[in-house]
């Protein structure tokens, strides 16, 4: 994806690495997966680079848009299952196809983390046409 407009958000610089189409079958392992019938997941792979040390947080968010407007962001929380092993009693299960980044707060200035977010089309919706970095009502960067 190419950058169509430049801008930035305080304390972080986002980079879109890829936007990959998944399949409805990818969502079968999720609880209540039937509610995702007819929807296609798109995996937004990104990198955040810390631009300032003073604060760890930033404003702004990545959004994926199609012809009908923004796609729905799907957050998948890890589940915890008993392992039966007294030395390691809980098994953490994640959605391995796409995991959010972690560790941004601990990064030094110039450090980066990579991650993934899931966005869903509406039932019968087409492929996305852009990714934006927005802060409130302001669009800071558009990737097409």
PDB file of C-alpha atoms in Angstrom:
ATOM      1  CA  UNK A   1       0.000   0.000   0.000  1.00  0.00           C
ATOM      2  CA  UNK A   2       1.267   3.457  -0.786  1.00  0.00           C
ATOM      3  CA  UNK A   3       0.930   6.556   1.357  1.00  0.00           C
ATOM      4  CA  UNK A   4      -1.504   9.044  -0.202  1.00  0.00           C
ATOM      5  CA  UNK A   5      -1.138  11.805   2.394  1.00  0.00           C
ATOM      6  CA  UNK A   6       1.388  12.433   5.124  1.00  0.00           C
ATOM      7  CA  UNK A   7       0.916  13.341   8.737  1.00  0.00           C
ATOM      8  CA  UNK A   8       1.623  11.958  12.141  1.00  0.00           C
ATOM      9  CA  UNK A   9       0.260  11.419  15.590  1.00  0.00           C
ATOM     10  CA  UNK A  10       2.088  12.420  18.715  1.00  0.00           C
ATOM     11  CA  UNK A  11       4.469   9.824  20.101  1.00  0.00           C
ATOM     12  CA  UNK A  12       3.918   7.148  17.425  1.00  0.00           C
ATOM     13  CA  UNK A  13       4.469   6.764  13.727  1.00  0.00           C
ATOM     14  CA  UNK A  14       2.353   4.030  12.091  1.00  0.00           C
ATOM     15  CA  UNK A  15       3.337   2.018   9.031  1.00  0.00           C
ATOM     16  CA  UNK A  16       0.959  -0.301   7.176  1.00  0.00           C
ATOM     17  CA  UNK A  17       2.870  -3.453   6.267  1.00  0.00           C
ATOM     18  CA  UNK A  18       0.039  -5.392   4.589  1.00  0.00           C
ATOM     19  CA  UNK A  19      -3.716  -5.785   4.337  1.00  0.00           C
ATOM     20  CA  UNK A  20      -4.529  -9.446   3.701  1.00  0.00           C
ATOM     21  CA  UNK A  21      -7.888 -11.049   2.992  1.00  0.00           C
ATOM     22  CA  UNK A  22      -8.791 -13.995   5.176  1.00  0.00           C
ATOM     23  CA  UNK A  23     -11.743 -16.326   4.809  1.00  0.00           C
ATOM     24  CA  UNK A  24     -14.960 -16.841   6.721  1.00  0.00           C
ATOM     25  CA  UNK A  25     -13.536 -20.229   7.782  1.00  0.00           C
ATOM     26  CA  UNK A  26     -10.767 -18.414   9.719  1.00  0.00           C
ATOM     27  CA  UNK A  27     -13.395 -17.254  12.204  1.00  0.00           C
ATOM     28  CA  UNK A  28     -14.817 -20.737  12.869  1.00  0.00           C
ATOM     29  CA  UNK A  29     -12.689 -21.169  16.012  1.00  0.00           C
ATOM     30  CA  UNK A  30     -14.213 -18.095  17.660  1.00  0.00           C
ATOM     31  CA  UNK A  31     -17.048 -18.309  20.165  1.00  0.00           C
ATOM     32  CA  UNK A  32     -20.416 -17.671  18.473  1.00  0.00           C
ATOM     33  CA  UNK A  33     -18.743 -17.888  15.065  1.00  0.00           C
ATOM     34  CA  UNK A  34     -22.148 -18.124  13.337  1.00  0.00           C
ATOM     35  CA  UNK A  35     -22.620 -14.378  13.836  1.00  0.00           C
ATOM     36  CA  UNK A  36     -19.740 -13.790  11.405  1.00  0.00           C
ATOM     37  CA  UNK A  37     -21.396 -15.753   8.570  1.00  0.00           C
ATOM     38  CA  UNK A  38     -21.071 -13.965   5.244  1.00  0.00           C
ATOM     39  CA  UNK A  39     -18.376 -11.598   6.495  1.00  0.00           C
ATOM     40  CA  UNK A  40     -14.761 -11.587   5.326  1.00  0.00           C
ATOM     41  CA  UNK A  41     -11.919 -10.835   7.758  1.00  0.00           C
ATOM     42  CA  UNK A  42      -9.075  -8.603   6.618  1.00  0.00           C
ATOM     43  CA  UNK A  43      -5.818  -8.718   8.543  1.00  0.00           C
ATOM     44  CA  UNK A  44      -4.142  -5.336   8.852  1.00  0.00           C
ATOM     45  CA  UNK A  45      -0.453  -5.862   9.621  1.00  0.00           C
ATOM     46  CA  UNK A  46       1.227  -2.743  10.984  1.00  0.00           C
ATOM     47  CA  UNK A  47       4.272  -1.322  12.735  1.00  0.00           C
ATOM     48  CA  UNK A  48       4.238   1.437  15.362  1.00  0.00           C
ATOM     49  CA  UNK A  49       7.478   3.320  15.933  1.00  0.00           C
ATOM     50  CA  UNK A  50       7.865   5.454  19.066  1.00  0.00           C
ATOM     51  CA  UNK A  51       8.798   8.987  18.044  1.00  0.00           C
ATOM     52  CA  UNK A  52       9.079  10.619  21.491  1.00  0.00           C
ATOM     53  CA  UNK A  53      10.238   9.334  24.858  1.00  0.00           C
ATOM     54  CA  UNK A  54       8.269  11.806  26.982  1.00  0.00           C
ATOM     55  CA  UNK A  55       4.995   9.938  26.743  1.00  0.00           C
ATOM     56  CA  UNK A  56       4.253   6.341  25.915  1.00  0.00           C
ATOM     57  CA  UNK A  57       0.711   6.853  24.702  1.00  0.00           C
ATOM     58  CA  UNK A  58      -0.611   8.580  21.607  1.00  0.00           C
ATOM     59  CA  UNK A  59      -3.852   9.577  20.068  1.00  0.00           C
ATOM     60  CA  UNK A  60      -5.020   8.133  16.814  1.00  0.00           C
ATOM     61  CA  UNK A  61      -6.236   4.842  15.427  1.00  0.00           C
ATOM     62  CA  UNK A  62      -5.917   2.737  12.305  1.00  0.00           C
ATOM     63  CA  UNK A  63      -9.144   2.235  10.346  1.00  0.00           C
ATOM     64  CA  UNK A  64      -9.924   0.191   7.228  1.00  0.00           C
ATOM     65  CA  UNK A  65     -12.526   1.524   4.775  1.00  0.00           C
ATOM     66  CA  UNK A  66     -14.541  -0.024   1.978  1.00  0.00           C
ATOM     67  CA  UNK A  67     -17.087   1.472  -0.393  1.00  0.00           C
ATOM     68  CA  UNK A  68     -19.746   1.509   2.346  1.00  0.00           C
ATOM     69  CA  UNK A  69     -17.544   3.220   4.957  1.00  0.00           C
ATOM     70  CA  UNK A  70     -15.371   1.864   7.765  1.00  0.00           C
ATOM     71  CA  UNK A  71     -15.113  -1.881   8.291  1.00  0.00           C
ATOM     72  CA  UNK A  72     -15.865  -3.284  11.738  1.00  0.00           C
ATOM     73  CA  UNK A  73     -12.825  -3.843  13.962  1.00  0.00           C
ATOM     74  CA  UNK A  74     -12.942  -7.276  15.606  1.00  0.00           C
ATOM     75  CA  UNK A  75     -11.081  -7.671  18.899  1.00  0.00           C
ATOM     76  CA  UNK A  76     -10.264 -11.259  19.841  1.00  0.00           C
ATOM     77  CA  UNK A  77      -9.314 -11.736  23.468  1.00  0.00           C
ATOM     78  CA  UNK A  78      -7.144 -14.683  24.545  1.00  0.00           C
ATOM     79  CA  UNK A  79      -8.866 -17.578  26.270  1.00  0.00           C
ATOM     80  CA  UNK A  80      -7.515 -19.529  29.209  1.00  0.00           C
ATOM     81  CA  UNK A  81      -7.918 -23.296  29.403  1.00  0.00           C
ATOM     82  CA  UNK A  82      -6.907 -25.712  32.136  1.00  0.00           C
ATOM     83  CA  UNK A  83      -3.908 -27.719  30.958  1.00  0.00           C
ATOM     84  CA  UNK A  84      -4.046 -30.497  33.546  1.00  0.00           C
ATOM     85  CA  UNK A  85      -0.349 -29.868  34.265  1.00  0.00           C
ATOM     86  CA  UNK A  86       0.203 -28.725  37.895  1.00  0.00           C
ATOM     87  CA  UNK A  87       3.466 -26.984  36.919  1.00  0.00           C
ATOM     88  CA  UNK A  88       1.722 -24.969  34.176  1.00  0.00           C
ATOM     89  CA  UNK A  89      -2.007 -25.054  35.031  1.00  0.00           C
ATOM     90  CA  UNK A  90      -3.301 -22.606  32.402  1.00  0.00           C
ATOM     91  CA  UNK A  91      -2.894 -22.727  28.663  1.00  0.00           C
ATOM     92  CA  UNK A  92      -3.341 -19.348  26.973  1.00  0.00           C
ATOM     93  CA  UNK A  93      -4.977 -19.653  23.580  1.00  0.00           C
ATOM     94  CA  UNK A  94      -4.748 -16.762  21.119  1.00  0.00           C
ATOM     95  CA  UNK A  95      -6.030 -16.141  17.601  1.00  0.00           C
ATOM     96  CA  UNK A  96      -2.743 -17.002  15.921  1.00  0.00           C
ATOM     97  CA  UNK A  97      -3.633 -15.603  12.492  1.00  0.00           C
ATOM     98  CA  UNK A  98      -3.632 -12.068  13.871  1.00  0.00           C
ATOM     99  CA  UNK A  99      -2.390 -10.707  17.204  1.00  0.00           C
ATOM    100  CA  UNK A 100      -2.245  -7.118  18.469  1.00  0.00           C
ATOM    101  CA  UNK A 101       1.135  -5.583  19.275  1.00  0.00           C
ATOM    102  CA  UNK A 102       2.410  -5.423  22.834  1.00  0.00           C
ATOM    103  CA  UNK A 103       5.277  -3.680  24.587  1.00  0.00           C
ATOM    104  CA  UNK A 104       4.972  -0.229  23.018  1.00  0.00           C
ATOM    105  CA  UNK A 105       5.116   1.547  26.383  1.00  0.00           C
ATOM    106  CA  UNK A 106       8.514   0.002  27.202  1.00  0.00           C
ATOM    107  CA  UNK A 107      10.166   0.953  23.908  1.00  0.00           C
ATOM    108  CA  UNK A 108      12.935   3.539  23.694  1.00  0.00           C
ATOM    109  CA  UNK A 109      12.499   6.420  21.211  1.00  0.00           C
ATOM    110  CA  UNK A 110      12.938   4.952  17.731  1.00  0.00           C
ATOM    111  CA  UNK A 111      11.886   1.454  18.820  1.00  0.00           C
ATOM    112  CA  UNK A 112       9.093  -0.390  16.992  1.00  0.00           C
ATOM    113  CA  UNK A 113       6.504  -3.091  17.555  1.00  0.00           C
ATOM    114  CA  UNK A 114       4.572  -5.005  14.912  1.00  0.00           C
ATOM    115  CA  UNK A 115       1.089  -6.383  15.194  1.00  0.00           C
ATOM    116  CA  UNK A 116      -2.143  -7.176  13.457  1.00  0.00           C
ATOM    117  CA  UNK A 117      -5.767  -6.066  13.698  1.00  0.00           C
ATOM    118  CA  UNK A 118      -8.825  -7.765  12.258  1.00  0.00           C
ATOM    119  CA  UNK A 119     -11.447  -5.846  10.294  1.00  0.00           C
ATOM    120  CA  UNK A 120     -14.672  -7.409   8.991  1.00  0.00           C
ATOM    121  CA  UNK A 121     -16.668  -6.550   5.902  1.00  0.00           C
ATOM    122  CA  UNK A 122     -20.426  -6.291   6.153  1.00  0.00           C
ATOM    123  CA  UNK A 123     -22.307  -9.333   4.845  1.00  0.00           C
ATOM    124  CA  UNK A 124     -21.702  -9.412   1.118  1.00  0.00           C
ATOM    125  CA  UNK A 125     -19.383  -6.389   1.338  1.00  0.00           C
ATOM    126  CA  UNK A 126     -16.510  -5.913  -1.049  1.00  0.00           C
ATOM    127  CA  UNK A 127     -12.790  -5.573  -0.472  1.00  0.00           C
ATOM    128  CA  UNK A 128     -11.425  -2.539   1.395  1.00  0.00           C
ATOM    129  CA  UNK A 129     -10.023   0.352  -0.600  1.00  0.00           C
ATOM    130  CA  UNK A 130      -7.906   2.211   1.965  1.00  0.00           C
ATOM    131  CA  UNK A 131      -6.429   2.312   5.461  1.00  0.00           C
ATOM    132  CA  UNK A 132      -6.353   5.543   7.443  1.00  0.00           C
ATOM    133  CA  UNK A 133      -4.664   6.813  10.592  1.00  0.00           C
ATOM    134  CA  UNK A 134      -7.202   9.103  12.256  1.00  0.00           C
ATOM    135  CA  UNK A 135      -7.181  11.313  15.333  1.00  0.00           C
ATOM    136  CA  UNK A 136     -10.736  12.243  16.250  1.00  0.00           C
ATOM    137  CA  UNK A 137     -12.250  13.710  13.088  1.00  0.00           C
ATOM    138  CA  UNK A 138      -8.846  14.405  11.502  1.00  0.00           C
ATOM    139  CA  UNK A 139      -7.338  12.030   8.955  1.00  0.00           C
ATOM    140  CA  UNK A 140      -3.557  12.086   9.386  1.00  0.00           C
ATOM    141  CA  UNK A 141      -2.434   9.463   6.843  1.00  0.00           C
ATOM    142  CA  UNK A 142      -4.164   7.491   4.066  1.00  0.00           C
ATOM    143  CA  UNK A 143      -2.747   4.314   2.528  1.00  0.00           C
ATOM    144  CA  UNK A 144      -4.285   3.139  -0.759  1.00  0.00           C
TER     145      UNK A 144
END
